[in-house]
Coordinates of C-alpha atoms in Angstrom, one line a residue:
Chain A
X1 CA 90.5 105.5 161.4
X2 CA 94.0 105.2 159.7
X3 CA 93.4 108.5 157.8
X4 CA 93.3 110.3 160.9
X5 CA 96.4 108.6 162.7
X6 CA 99.6 110.0 161.7
X7 CA 102.5 107.6 160.9
X8 CA 105.3 108.9 162.8
X9 CA 108.0 106.8 160.5
X10 CA 110.3 109.3 158.9
X11 CA 108.1 112.3 159.9
X12 CA 109.9 114.7 162.1
X13 CA 107.4 117.7 161.6
X14 CA 106.7 120.6 159.2
X15 CA 109.8 122.1 159.9
X16 CA 111.9 119.2 160.8
X17 CA 111.5 117.5 157.4
X18 CA 112.8 120.5 155.5
X19 CA 116.0 120.8 157.9
X20 CA 118.1 118.4 155.5
X21 CA 117.4 120.7 152.5
X22 CA 118.9 123.7 154.5
X23 CA 122.5 122.2 154.1
X24 CA 122.8 122.2 150.4
X25 CA 120.8 125.5 150.2
X26 CA 123.2 127.2 152.6
X27 CA 126.0 125.4 150.5
X28 CA 124.6 127.0 147.4
X29 CA 124.5 130.4 148.7
X30 CA 127.6 130.5 150.1
X31 CA 129.0 129.4 146.6
X32 CA 127.2 131.8 145.0
X33 CA 128.0 134.8 147.1
X34 CA 131.8 134.2 147.1
X35 CA 131.7 133.7 143.6
X36 CA 129.7 136.9 143.2
X37 CA 132.2 138.8 145.3
X38 CA 135.3 137.3 143.8
X39 CA 133.7 138.4 140.3
X40 CA 133.1 141.9 141.6
X41 CA 136.5 142.3 143.2
X42 CA 138.2 141.1 139.8
X43 CA 136.2 143.2 137.7
X44 CA 137.1 146.4 139.8
X45 CA 140.8 145.4 139.8
X46 CA 140.8 145.1 136.1
X47 CA 138.9 148.1 135.4
X48 CA 141.3 150.2 137.6
X49 CA 144.1 148.8 135.4
X50 CA 142.3 149.5 132.2
X51 CA 141.6 153.1 133.5
X52 CA 145.3 153.9 134.5
X53 CA 146.2 152.3 131.0
X54 CA 143.8 154.8 129.2
X55 CA 145.0 157.4 131.2
X56 CA 148.6 156.9 130.5
X57 CA 147.7 157.2 126.7
X58 CA 145.8 160.3 127.3
X59 CA 148.6 161.8 129.3
X60 CA 151.0 160.7 126.8
X61 CA 149.3 162.2 124.2
X62 CA 149.0 165.8 125.6
X63 CA 152.8 165.2 126.6
X64 CA 153.8 164.2 123.1
X65 CA 152.1 167.2 121.2
X66 CA 153.7 167.2 117.8
X67 CA 156.5 164.9 118.8
X68 CA 159.1 167.9 118.7
X69 CA 160.3 170.0 121.7
X70 CA 162.8 172.9 121.4
X71 CA 163.0 173.6 125.2
X72 CA 162.2 172.5 128.7
X73 CA 159.9 175.7 129.2
X74 CA 157.5 174.3 126.2
X75 CA 157.6 170.9 128.1
X76 CA 156.3 172.6 131.2
X77 CA 153.5 174.5 129.4
X78 CA 152.5 170.9 128.2
X79 CA 152.6 169.7 131.6
X80 CA 150.2 172.5 133.1
X81 CA 147.6 171.1 130.3
X82 CA 147.3 167.7 131.6
X83 CA 144.0 166.8 133.3
X84 CA 144.1 163.6 135.3
X85 CA 141.3 161.6 136.5
X86 CA 142.2 160.3 140.2
X87 CA 145.7 159.2 139.2
X88 CA 149.1 160.3 139.8
X89 CA 151.8 160.7 137.0
X90 CA 155.2 161.7 136.2
X91 CA 156.4 162.3 132.7
X92 CA 160.1 162.8 131.7
X93 CA 162.3 162.9 128.7
X94 CA 165.3 160.8 128.9
X95 CA 168.3 160.2 126.1
X96 CA 168.4 157.2 124.2
X97 CA 171.6 155.0 124.1
X98 CA 173.4 154.8 120.8
X99 CA 172.3 152.0 118.5
X100 CA 174.8 149.5 119.6
X101 CA 174.3 149.8 123.1
X102 CA 172.0 148.0 125.4
X103 CA 168.7 149.5 126.4
X104 CA 168.5 149.4 130.1
X105 CA 166.2 152.1 131.2
X106 CA 164.6 152.1 134.7
X107 CA 163.8 154.8 137.0
X108 CA 164.4 152.2 139.9
X109 CA 167.5 150.9 140.9
X110 CA 168.3 148.2 143.5
X111 CA 169.0 148.9 147.2
X112 CA 169.9 145.4 149.1
X113 CA 166.7 143.5 148.4
X114 CA 164.5 146.4 147.6
X115 CA 163.9 148.7 144.8
X116 CA 164.3 152.5 145.1
X117 CA 163.7 155.2 142.9
X118 CA 167.0 156.8 141.3
X119 CA 167.5 160.4 142.4
X120 CA 166.0 162.4 139.5
X121 CA 167.7 165.7 140.6
X122 CA 171.3 164.5 139.9
X123 CA 171.1 161.7 137.2
X124 CA 171.7 162.9 133.7
X125 CA 171.4 159.3 132.4
X126 CA 167.8 159.0 132.9
X127 CA 166.8 162.8 132.6
X128 CA 167.5 165.0 129.8
X129 CA 168.4 168.6 130.6
X130 CA 167.9 171.8 128.3
X131 CA 171.1 173.9 128.1
X132 CA 173.1 171.4 130.1
X133 CA 176.2 173.8 130.5
X134 CA 174.6 177.1 131.0
X135 CA 171.1 176.8 132.6
X136 CA 170.0 173.1 133.1
X137 CA 166.5 172.7 133.4
X138 CA 165.1 169.2 133.3
X139 CA 162.4 167.8 131.2
X140 CA 160.4 166.7 134.2
X141 CA 156.6 166.9 134.8
X142 CA 155.6 167.9 137.4
X143 CA 158.7 170.0 138.4
X144 CA 160.9 169.0 141.2
X145 CA 159.1 171.3 143.8
X146 CA 155.8 169.7 143.0
X147 CA 157.1 166.2 142.9
X148 CA 157.8 166.3 146.7
X149 CA 154.3 166.9 147.5
X150 CA 153.0 164.0 145.4
X151 CA 151.9 160.7 147.0
X152 CA 155.0 159.0 145.3
X153 CA 154.7 155.3 145.8
X154 CA 158.5 154.5 146.2
X155 CA 158.9 154.1 149.7
X156 CA 157.9 151.6 152.1
X157 CA 154.7 149.9 152.0
X158 CA 153.3 152.5 149.6
X159 CA 155.8 151.0 146.8
X160 CA 154.4 147.4 147.3
X161 CA 150.7 148.6 147.0
X162 CA 151.0 150.9 143.8
X163 CA 150.5 149.4 140.5
X164 CA 152.4 151.7 138.2
X165 CA 152.0 151.9 134.6
X166 CA 154.7 152.9 132.3
X167 CA 154.7 153.8 128.4
X168 CA 157.7 155.0 126.5
X169 CA 157.3 157.1 123.1
X170 CA 160.1 158.4 120.8
X171 CA 160.5 162.1 120.5
X172 CA 162.7 164.5 119.0
X173 CA 164.4 167.5 121.2
X174 CA 166.5 170.2 120.3
X175 CA 169.6 171.0 121.9
X176 CA 172.9 172.8 121.3
X177 CA 176.2 171.2 120.4
X178 CA 179.7 172.4 121.8
X179 CA 179.8 174.9 119.1
X180 CA 176.6 176.5 120.0
X181 CA 174.6 174.9 117.0
X182 CA 171.2 173.7 117.3
X183 CA 170.6 170.0 116.4
X184 CA 167.9 167.4 117.0
X185 CA 168.3 164.5 119.1
X186 CA 166.1 161.3 119.4
X187 CA 165.1 160.9 122.8
X188 CA 162.3 159.2 124.6
X189 CA 159.1 160.4 126.6
X190 CA 158.3 158.3 129.7
X191 CA 155.0 158.7 131.3
X192 CA 154.2 156.7 134.4
X193 CA 150.8 156.6 136.1
X194 CA 149.9 155.1 139.5
X195 CA 147.0 155.4 142.0
Chain B
X1 CA 104.6 107.3 152.3
X2 CA 103.2 110.4 151.0
X3 CA 104.9 112.2 154.4
X4 CA 108.3 110.6 153.6
X5 CA 108.1 111.9 150.0
X6 CA 107.3 115.3 151.2
X7 CA 110.6 115.5 153.1
X8 CA 112.8 114.1 150.1
X9 CA 111.2 116.6 147.7
X10 CA 112.4 119.5 149.8
X11 CA 116.1 118.1 149.7
X12 CA 115.7 117.4 146.0
X13 CA 114.6 121.0 145.5
X14 CA 117.9 122.2 147.2
X15 CA 120.0 119.9 145.3
X16 CA 118.6 121.3 142.2
X17 CA 119.1 124.9 143.2
X18 CA 122.6 123.8 144.2
X19 CA 123.0 122.5 140.8
X20 CA 121.8 125.7 139.2
X21 CA 123.8 128.0 141.5
X22 CA 126.9 125.7 140.6
X23 CA 126.2 126.3 137.0
X24 CA 125.7 130.0 137.5
X25 CA 129.0 130.4 139.7
X26 CA 131.0 128.8 136.9
X27 CA 130.1 131.3 134.2
X28 CA 130.5 134.1 136.8
X29 CA 134.2 132.7 137.3
X30 CA 134.8 132.4 133.4
X31 CA 133.5 135.9 132.9
X32 CA 136.0 137.1 135.7
X33 CA 138.9 135.5 134.3
X34 CA 138.1 136.5 130.5
X35 CA 137.3 139.9 131.4
X36 CA 139.3 142.8 130.1
X37 CA 141.5 140.8 127.6
X38 CA 140.1 142.4 124.6
X39 CA 140.1 145.8 126.1
X40 CA 143.7 145.4 127.2
X41 CA 144.7 144.1 123.9
X42 CA 143.0 147.2 122.3
X43 CA 144.7 149.5 124.3
X44 CA 148.2 147.8 123.7
X45 CA 147.4 148.1 120.0
X46 CA 146.8 151.8 120.5
X47 CA 149.9 152.4 122.1
X48 CA 151.9 150.4 119.6
X49 CA 150.3 152.5 116.7
X50 CA 151.1 155.8 118.6
X51 CA 154.7 154.5 119.2
X52 CA 155.1 153.8 115.6
X53 CA 154.0 157.1 114.5
X54 CA 156.0 159.0 117.0
X55 CA 159.0 156.7 115.9
X56 CA 158.7 157.7 112.2
X57 CA 158.5 161.5 113.1
X58 CA 161.7 161.1 115.4
X59 CA 163.8 159.1 112.9
X60 CA 163.2 161.5 110.0
X61 CA 163.6 164.7 112.0
X62 CA 166.7 164.2 114.1
X63 CA 169.9 165.8 112.8
X64 CA 172.8 164.4 111.2
X65 CA 176.3 165.9 110.3
X66 CA 176.5 166.9 106.7
X67 CA 179.6 165.1 106.3
X68 CA 179.3 161.4 107.6
X69 CA 182.9 161.1 109.4
X70 CA 182.2 164.3 111.4
X71 CA 180.9 164.3 115.0
X72 CA 177.4 166.2 115.4
X73 CA 178.6 167.6 118.6
X74 CA 181.7 169.2 117.0
X75 CA 180.2 170.6 113.6
X76 CA 178.6 173.5 112.0
X77 CA 177.0 171.9 109.2
X78 CA 173.8 170.0 110.5
X79 CA 171.0 168.6 108.3
X80 CA 167.8 166.6 109.0
X81 CA 168.0 163.0 108.4
X82 CA 165.4 163.2 105.8
X83 CA 167.1 166.0 104.1
X84 CA 170.1 163.8 103.9
X85 CA 167.8 161.1 102.4
X86 CA 166.5 163.4 99.6
X87 CA 170.0 164.6 98.9
X88 CA 171.3 161.0 98.3
X89 CA 167.8 160.2 96.2
X90 CA 168.5 163.2 93.7
X91 CA 172.4 162.5 93.6
X92 CA 171.9 159.1 92.7
X93 CA 169.6 159.7 90.0
X94 CA 170.6 157.4 87.4
X95 CA 168.9 155.9 84.4
X96 CA 168.9 152.3 85.8
X97 CA 166.9 153.3 88.8
X98 CA 167.3 155.5 91.9
X99 CA 168.7 154.4 95.1
X100 CA 170.4 155.8 98.0
X101 CA 174.1 155.7 98.7
X102 CA 175.6 153.6 101.3
X103 CA 176.3 156.3 103.6
X104 CA 172.6 157.1 103.7
X105 CA 171.9 153.4 104.4
X106 CA 173.8 153.2 107.4
X107 CA 172.8 156.7 108.9
X108 CA 169.1 155.5 108.5
X109 CA 170.1 152.2 109.8
X110 CA 171.6 153.7 113.3
X111 CA 168.8 156.0 113.8
X112 CA 166.2 153.4 113.4
X113 CA 168.0 151.1 115.6
X114 CA 168.3 153.7 118.3
X115 CA 164.8 154.9 118.3
X116 CA 163.3 151.5 118.3
X117 CA 165.4 150.1 120.9
X118 CA 162.5 150.1 123.6
X119 CA 160.6 147.6 121.4
X120 CA 163.4 145.5 119.9
X121 CA 163.1 142.7 122.6
X122 CA 159.5 141.8 121.7
X123 CA 158.8 143.1 118.4
X124 CA 160.2 142.5 114.9
X125 CA 159.9 145.4 112.5
X126 CA 160.4 146.7 108.7
X127 CA 161.2 150.1 107.9
X128 CA 160.9 151.2 104.3
X129 CA 160.8 154.0 101.9
X130 CA 158.9 153.8 98.8
X131 CA 158.1 155.9 95.5
X132 CA 154.4 156.1 95.3
X133 CA 154.6 157.0 91.4
X134 CA 153.9 154.6 88.7
X135 CA 157.2 152.8 89.1
X136 CA 156.3 152.2 92.9
X137 CA 160.0 151.2 93.7
X138 CA 161.0 150.4 97.3
X139 CA 164.2 152.7 97.8
X140 CA 165.2 151.6 101.1
X141 CA 164.0 148.5 103.2
X142 CA 165.5 147.7 106.5
X143 CA 164.5 144.8 108.7
X144 CA 165.3 143.8 112.3
X145 CA 163.9 140.2 112.4
X146 CA 163.9 137.2 114.5
X147 CA 165.1 134.3 112.1
X148 CA 163.3 131.3 113.2
X149 CA 164.2 129.1 110.4
X150 CA 166.6 126.9 112.3
X151 CA 164.1 126.2 115.0
X152 CA 162.0 123.2 114.9
X153 CA 158.9 125.1 116.4
X154 CA 158.3 127.1 113.0
X155 CA 158.7 123.9 111.0
X156 CA 155.9 122.0 113.2
X157 CA 158.5 119.6 114.6
X158 CA 158.0 118.6 118.2
X159 CA 160.8 120.1 120.5
X160 CA 163.1 117.1 121.8
X161 CA 162.9 116.7 125.5
X162 CA 166.1 117.8 127.3
X163 CA 167.1 120.3 124.7
X164 CA 164.9 123.5 125.2
X165 CA 167.8 126.0 125.5
X166 CA 169.3 124.8 122.3
X167 CA 165.9 125.5 120.6
X168 CA 165.7 129.0 121.9
X169 CA 169.3 129.7 120.9
X170 CA 168.7 128.8 117.5
X171 CA 166.4 131.8 117.1
X172 CA 168.5 134.8 115.9
X173 CA 167.5 138.3 116.0
X174 CA 169.5 139.9 113.0
X175 CA 169.6 143.4 111.1
X176 CA 169.1 142.9 107.4
X177 CA 169.0 145.1 104.4
X178 CA 166.3 143.8 102.1
X179 CA 165.0 144.0 98.6
X180 CA 161.8 143.2 96.9
X181 CA 160.6 142.9 93.1
X182 CA 157.1 143.4 93.8
X183 CA 156.1 146.2 96.7
X184 CA 153.2 144.0 97.5
X185 CA 155.4 141.3 98.9
X186 CA 155.9 143.7 102.0
X187 CA 152.1 144.1 102.5
X188 CA 151.7 140.1 102.9
X189 CA 153.6 140.2 106.1
X190 CA 150.5 141.9 107.7
X191 CA 148.3 139.0 106.6
X192 CA 150.2 136.4 108.6
X193 CA 151.9 138.6 111.5
X194 CA 150.3 138.7 114.8
X195 CA 149.9 142.0 116.7
X196 CA 150.6 144.0 113.4
X197 CA 150.8 147.7 113.5
X198 CA 151.7 150.1 110.6
X199 CA 152.4 153.8 110.5
X200 CA 153.3 155.9 107.3
X201 CA 154.0 159.3 106.5
X202 CA 154.3 161.2 103.2
X203 CA 157.3 162.9 101.7
X204 CA 158.7 164.1 98.3
X205 CA 161.6 163.5 96.3
X206 CA 163.4 165.9 94.1
X207 CA 165.1 165.1 90.6
X208 CA 167.2 166.6 88.6
X209 CA 165.7 165.8 85.2
X210 CA 162.1 166.5 86.5
X211 CA 159.5 167.2 83.7
X212 CA 157.3 170.2 84.2
X213 CA 154.5 168.0 84.7
X214 CA 155.8 166.2 87.8
X215 CA 158.4 168.3 89.5
X216 CA 158.9 166.1 92.3
X217 CA 158.2 162.2 92.9
X218 CA 155.7 161.6 95.9
X219 CA 157.1 159.0 98.5
X220 CA 156.1 157.4 101.8
X221 CA 157.9 156.1 104.6
X222 CA 156.5 153.1 106.5
X223 CA 157.2 151.5 109.6
X224 CA 155.7 148.2 110.3
X225 CA 155.9 146.5 113.7
X226 CA 154.6 143.2 114.7
X227 CA 154.9 140.5 117.4
X228 CA 158.0 138.0 117.0
X229 CA 156.4 135.1 115.4
X230 CA 157.0 132.3 112.7
X231 CA 156.1 134.7 109.8
X232 CA 159.9 135.4 109.4
X233 CA 160.5 131.9 108.8
X234 CA 157.8 131.6 105.7
X235 CA 160.0 131.2 102.8
X236 CA 157.1 132.8 100.7
X237 CA 157.6 135.9 102.5
X238 CA 161.2 136.2 103.8
X239 CA 164.3 134.7 101.9
X240 CA 167.6 135.1 103.6
X241 CA 171.1 135.3 101.7
X242 CA 173.4 132.9 103.5
X243 CA 177.4 133.7 103.5
X244 CA 179.0 136.8 102.3
X245 CA 177.4 138.4 99.6
X246 CA 180.6 139.0 97.5
X247 CA 181.0 135.0 97.2
X248 CA 177.4 134.5 95.7
X249 CA 177.8 136.7 92.7
X250 CA 180.5 139.0 91.2
X251 CA 180.4 142.7 91.7
X252 CA 181.5 145.1 89.1
X253 CA 183.4 148.0 90.0
X254 CA 180.3 150.2 90.0
X255 CA 178.3 147.6 92.1
X256 CA 181.1 147.5 94.6
X257 CA 180.9 151.1 95.1
X258 CA 177.1 151.1 95.6
X259 CA 176.4 147.7 97.3
X260 CA 172.8 149.1 97.8
X261 CA 172.3 148.7 94.0
X262 CA 173.7 145.2 93.4
X263 CA 170.9 143.6 95.5
X264 CA 168.7 144.4 92.5
X265 CA 171.1 143.1 90.1
X266 CA 169.8 140.4 87.4
X267 CA 172.3 138.1 89.1
X268 CA 170.4 138.1 92.5
X269 CA 167.1 137.9 90.5
X270 CA 168.3 134.8 88.9
X271 CA 169.4 133.1 92.4
X272 CA 166.0 134.1 93.7
X273 CA 164.1 132.4 90.8
X274 CA 166.5 129.3 91.2
X275 CA 165.5 129.1 94.7
X276 CA 162.0 129.4 94.3
X277 CA 161.8 126.7 91.4
X278 CA 163.9 124.2 93.5
X279 CA 161.2 124.6 96.5
X280 CA 158.2 124.4 94.2
X281 CA 157.4 128.2 94.9
X282 CA 157.6 129.2 91.3
X283 CA 154.5 131.2 90.2
X284 CA 153.9 132.5 93.6
X285 CA 154.6 136.1 94.5
X286 CA 158.4 137.0 95.2
X287 CA 159.6 137.1 98.7
X288 CA 161.3 139.9 100.5
X289 CA 165.0 139.0 99.9
X290 CA 167.2 140.0 102.9
X291 CA 171.1 140.1 103.4
X292 CA 172.3 140.4 106.9
X293 CA 173.9 143.9 107.6
X294 CA 177.3 142.3 108.7
X295 CA 177.5 141.0 105.3
X296 CA 177.0 144.5 104.0
X297 CA 179.7 145.8 106.2
X298 CA 182.1 143.0 105.3
X299 CA 181.4 143.7 101.4
X300 CA 182.0 147.6 101.9
X301 CA 185.1 147.1 103.7
X302 CA 186.6 145.2 100.6
X303 CA 185.9 148.0 98.3

């Protein structure tokens, strides 16, 4: 007779007895999915940065060529050969300071508490020009006209969101001295990539 | 009793699952925090290698005025720097060895310093030119090095509390002209330096007394970069001249005119041997012996 009698002590029901086990179960699932989501987010972020880094090197290799430029037209031809993979880029050649001067290159300047890009069209400190006295052409890729159509991440909220990667490379550039004789100066190629 | 155990088993199973999931989540977290460092380091090394290759080309193929005192923007006589180096080499062709003159030493220094400026805040470097014939002489060895020899951190000592700034200020970044007895001394830097990258390019040097079977001597130009570290404080790899070089050994008139030759003089070699004997380093390979460039300039100004 005792076999047929159900003891109610500690027995809620077939489902009720499993209810306490739901707490650690839900806890475990929450931890797992939160960690998994966080891992995938970190994975995507790092992959994006690594892709950008790789793109910088690819673009720089095309723009560098053999490391010697004789004119801005040659630079623009190299610019047209660049093929990017879902990134925006900018390449420019900038003069190097003399050996005993400090190195302070930046395409940004302070404006109050913000950083804003320098005006490339008028700054000969950060942009090298071909034939500066007669017909100044900047070593800038893309050219000014196309740069305006770019999603330039320099203003407002876009600047704070964009992650830019910059790489500098030494490069030799031909120019003319005051007597009209050609000489080769040391400069640096700057490649900047962002999404 | 059997009914009670049934209920506990479900909770126990859930707890086991929780433990397993916490373990897996920890592994996932470790993976996500460490992911990409290896690839990022590889890409950085790739970039530095490209930089070093571009730097050597730029250094050698930029222009200098033919006359050292001329302004390149106001002169008609312009040479490539590599041409200037080769001219200096052939002009200095003497039975005691082949060196470059002091003007060429400083022209190279100016260009190297200018081109490598973007890297000099985080990297130490050596630039050297070597004959690769049987003699394997190093003609020119310029270094931009961080001297940690005065800091406790490279001696394995603990940094005293309250004086962190003093420790940092003791690490000086200095330009040096260096000499080596054994060219392999330079390659030993790569074994101990972190983030070591090297680039090289070949060239030929002409000589006035060239035999028919070897009209030109092959040479190589090297640029080595590495992350600033305690390797520059290792006395078996780097040794530094202290004090003005004119007080360390007497210079003959010929040596005063060509300071670059005097570093290879027997008196300097004797001093190196004395130092090594005093520090129990005899029998070991000779270090790279470096003189601050400011001492070079002081010595030149007294000629």
